[in-house]
Amino acid sequence: MKHHIGKSLAATIVLASATLALGISVASADDIVIGASLPLSGPLAGFGSFQQWGYKRAVDEINKAGGIAINGTKQQIKLIIRDDKTDPNATASNTETLISRDRVVAMLGSCTPALVNAGALVSERAKKPMVTGCDPLEAFKSVRKWNYVWDLFFHEPELGAAQFKAMADLGAKTNKKLAIWHDNGPDGQVVGGKIWPALAKEFGYEVVQNAEFPIDNSQFTSIIGEAKSKGAEVVLVDAITPQAIAIRKQMASAGYSPKVLNIEKGAEPVQFAEALGKLSDGILVGGYWDPTFPYPGAADLAKAFESETKLTSSQHIADSYAAAQILLDAITAAGSTDPEKINTAIAKTDKSYVVGPVKFDENHTAKLPIVSLQWQGGKTAIVWPKAAQTGNFMFPLP
Amino acid sequence: MSEAVASCPRSGYAPARGLVEVAALVGALAALWFAPDFAGDYWLQLGFRTCVYLALAQGWNLMAGSAGLVSLGTSCFVGLGAYVAFGVLNHLGTPLPLVLLICAITGGALAALVSPALFRLRGLYFTVGTLALAELLRLLMVNVSAFGGATGIFLQEDPPALPVLFRYALVVAFVASLAITLCARTRASVIFRAVRDDEDAAAQMGVRPYRVKLGAFVLASALAAMAGGIQAVKLGVIEPYGMFGLQWSIDVLSMVIIGGVGLRLGPLVGALLVVALGEALADYPEAHIAIAGVILIVLIRFAPHGVVGLAAKLPLTRRVPA
Amino acid sequence: MPDIGVISSTIVAGVLLGGILALTALGLSIVLGVMRLVNLAHGDFLVVGAYAGLFFLQFTGIDPLLGVPVVAVFVGVLALPVYRLLLAPLADRGAEARMMTMFAVSIILENAFVLAFSADTRSIARDYATVALSLGPVTFPLIYLIGFVISVSLILTVHWLVSATAFGRDLRASAVDAEAAATLGVDVKRVQMLTFSLGAACAGVGGTLIGAAFQFGPSSGGAYLLNRLAVVVLGGLGSVIGTLAGGIALGALQSIGGLTLGDGYRDLVGMALFLLVLAFRPDGFLARGRT
């Protein structure tokens, strides 16, 4: 019996130590270590891979140029990325490990509020600066008053207003009856639950339906049926991609064709158009970045991504690339690996990146401007603001 | 399940050994209590995770190894503990020890509430039933916006510092291990095994299987809720997919299988190894989680009694031929 | 109060959808009944079928619904080594061992999907998949009807297989009492293997239908699993016709639930029903003893 216990514990300790030892990464003493926990598997794996590319590219560029000068000597950046499997518990524990074991000087964020929050709270408590994208600003602000975490992304009210403004500027003639369908995630509730109804009033639309559904809902027959029976010619949706695809397909199956269909979040990636084929034509979606934007390096970034990965580019490569650059610029400006100094330097950011001019306000947020994109033949065209148009506005929905 | 009995050394009712084990537990608690003074943050974090997992695994092991109840519903109680903890902390500001106690009571109460229905189900049906229960609760939390829906809720106050949280987790793990030791070393263990091996026969001998199963289920659920509570406090933000997600139930199952189902040391060994494995996998995202699947399959196939079972077979000490 | 057209459309759509649901649950049901195994990778078998249908279309240009037999054989054959290598050796172990093995298979499958096909959400885009059919006041998606017809045909075929053939007799014997069946000369391992394969084949076809009617991705498997479990429990473990009835009942009830409470509550209705049936009639609401 005693042998039994002793052997078991011995075996365990050996096995456990061996597995843990695998992880003690050998970082040269001269490296500046930064970390990120990303969803590289699980439902958000798509986002994770874009972010990974963006973060890595920014770090590789600086390293190729010689690194960052700390107290006079140039040091290389080591970026450690861990997979959080789309589980906030894992994001938190990954961030902890990165900070306490790998001794990162700063963090880059995960994606979507649930994951970003989990990691950001750890970073905040450990007083390590974190720059993140992929987290809508109101959702970010609603958690707490941040001291060490910085977010650049779109602002939900602007996103909400974009399509109203677009419809007005482009002269879309409808019966002004509006159906709102939104998921019950953080930005779904904010945009669909509050912003859109308020703006509807302002722009003179009648909200005939406001339906909420769980993020991973699969059937929308009742929601669609109700909107169809109430004759809504404008439908605004806020859902993620699988649901967006389901909604569009089920609308077609139900024979419901409004004049204007806007699907936020879900209709943005190219997989949306690939999965739907012709059905994706005419669908509007707000975008916070496009390779045609007149910002430094925008077009090149998309080209580099497409040639390296042979995939179609996504706006998520841009905010991650910019976030990493902002952090690296701050470390350069601080000239030190002291977290406090880096944090202060991030606060002073005021520069144009691939996503546009970035300057953080007192809430640690930086707004990315929104344009209205429309799917046309498997590609997105900017249809609003008119000054940035790259294609004609398709109206009504084909 | 009977193999565990056959190959497991004759453990069971042994009050003297029980006292020794309790003493060992107390000793471990006392020693580790001072760990924050020596160990770095990283080890405390690993220790925290191990303690939370240990509490879950001990409870599960009791249910399955002792009472024959294979549960896939751990996530239900973990999530319940998490939300209760936040609710109480945000609205009432109660001190943390009391909060954890409330979590335990709530967990046990829910278990007691659903047991009349669940225990009508035997074997496989019970497992499926626990899965349904966990999913039902998750769907409820996602749909009802009073609990924050998919956005979840935030802890309004900052949680205590890591050393403090570590100690809480240590106490939770201690309580779990103590409870299991008491079950295993007192008369209760005989009763548990009787119910596990043949419920009907046990009933004829005067044992009340229903009560025994209820006891195991309530205890395991209370422990799971406590673990969920402390985990939530450390996270600072919770939402249904993270706290009610199936990964909790699966993780516990992994732990117990890796450690060894029904074996006394199984939960500890399993918890330690699963935490270590989790760390290793996160460090090598290129290796992909598929490796975890392969490891599980290999272990299940070639180590039916987990690492503890494997270790027992290792000829580290030689018998002197008589 | 929605009008009669909406209500009847909802119920009809629910029934049709229920037929498809039943097919996707059939594999789970027979495996549960014969092998006493909760196949935690069942949802992922559905996704395998969906990808198979998608690529069948892409590579051959033939409509996936016509390719259904190919998908069935493909997924069924894939399941054979899974049984032989992973499950057969564990036959005498407790429930957790095989359950966890299938869960491990699920992890491997989901990650294999991401590696091979990327994490993108997919859909089998066919014109007939997004057309509405109107019969009087009742409107429903055409694909539901097509799916229903295919599903019911396949289910009835399996039912015939189970009730009228020698294999079916062996299957039923193994389900009732594997040890007794073995002493009577039934090759239980072979029966189990073929059952597992048959279950996977049905899942594959169901997956293709789902891929055409809805959408799927590498991690869709988990969500499918729970709903299918509800169907199985409603209809009775191992009962083929029971599963069909259970699927239709669940489909209809979920649709009514979605109409009255909101689409988000469909799954909740399903789970609540599931638990109720488990609590009061664990052998299945529609079971009248073993098939």
XYZ file of N, CA and C in Angstrom, chain A residues 105-106 123-124 127-131 146-150 327 330-331 334 336-349 360 364:
102
model
N 6.552 41.733 -20.634
C 6.504 43.111 -20.166
C 5.162 43.748 -20.517
N 4.470 43.168 -21.499
C 3.171 43.707 -21.910
C 2.419 42.617 -22.650
N -4.350 41.073 -16.667
C -3.294 42.023 -17.002
C -3.396 43.272 -16.139
N -4.620 43.755 -15.987
C -4.844 44.965 -15.202
C -4.386 44.757 -13.768
N -0.827 44.770 -13.330
C -0.269 46.050 -13.731
C 0.642 45.918 -14.940
N 0.246 45.067 -15.877
C 0.993 44.957 -17.124
C 0.158 45.577 -18.228
N 0.747 46.452 -19.032
C -0.056 47.073 -20.085
C -0.506 46.058 -21.130
N -1.716 46.282 -21.635
C -2.239 45.423 -22.700
C -2.891 46.302 -23.751
N -2.542 46.043 -25.011
C -3.215 46.733 -26.104
C -4.041 45.693 -26.836
N -10.362 51.350 -16.860
C -9.093 50.670 -17.044
C -7.909 51.592 -16.783
N -6.856 51.017 -16.235
C -5.630 51.792 -16.075
C -4.523 51.285 -16.974
N -4.561 49.991 -17.292
C -3.440 49.415 -18.029
C -3.841 48.802 -19.354
N -5.144 48.774 -19.630
C -5.575 48.116 -20.855
C -6.103 49.146 -21.832
N -5.737 48.993 -23.096
C -6.097 49.953 -24.131
C -6.758 49.234 -25.290
N 1.842 48.944 -29.504
C 2.583 48.497 -28.329
C 4.083 48.616 -28.556
N 5.223 52.092 -28.422
C 5.255 52.598 -27.046
C 6.510 52.123 -26.332
N 6.871 50.866 -26.562
C 8.094 50.359 -25.927
C 9.297 51.136 -26.444
N 9.273 54.509 -24.838
C 9.661 54.455 -23.427
C 11.135 54.139 -23.280
N 12.369 51.490 -22.521
C 12.588 50.710 -21.307
C 11.569 49.581 -21.277
N 11.840 48.558 -20.475
C 10.858 47.478 -20.349
C 10.051 47.619 -19.066
N 10.108 48.784 -18.473
C 9.327 49.002 -17.264
C 7.858 49.185 -17.638
N 6.984 48.342 -17.078
C 5.575 48.409 -17.480
C 4.954 49.785 -17.311
N 5.301 50.460 -16.237
C 4.700 51.782 -16.017
C 5.071 52.731 -17.140
N 6.349 52.687 -17.531
C 6.805 53.613 -18.576
C 6.135 53.275 -19.906
N 6.010 51.987 -20.155
C 5.358 51.582 -21.405
C 3.915 52.054 -21.395
N 3.261 51.888 -20.251
C 1.864 52.305 -20.148
C 1.715 53.795 -20.436
N 2.606 54.586 -19.831
C 2.541 56.025 -20.072
C 2.751 56.338 -21.543
N 3.657 55.589 -22.170
C 3.932 55.840 -23.589
C 2.720 55.503 -24.450
N 2.012 54.421 -24.094
C 0.817 54.066 -24.870
C -0.199 55.202 -24.802
N -0.305 55.793 -23.592
C -1.274 56.879 -23.423
C -0.975 58.034 -24.369
N 0.315 58.187 -24.715
C 0.679 59.328 -25.542
C 0.597 59.019 -27.032
N 0.118 57.819 -27.388
C 0.044 57.452 -28.810
C -0.750 58.474 -29.609
N -5.673 57.577 -27.967
C -6.554 57.042 -26.933
C -7.149 58.163 -26.092
N -9.332 55.132 -22.378
C -8.406 54.171 -22.959
C -8.943 53.560 -24.241
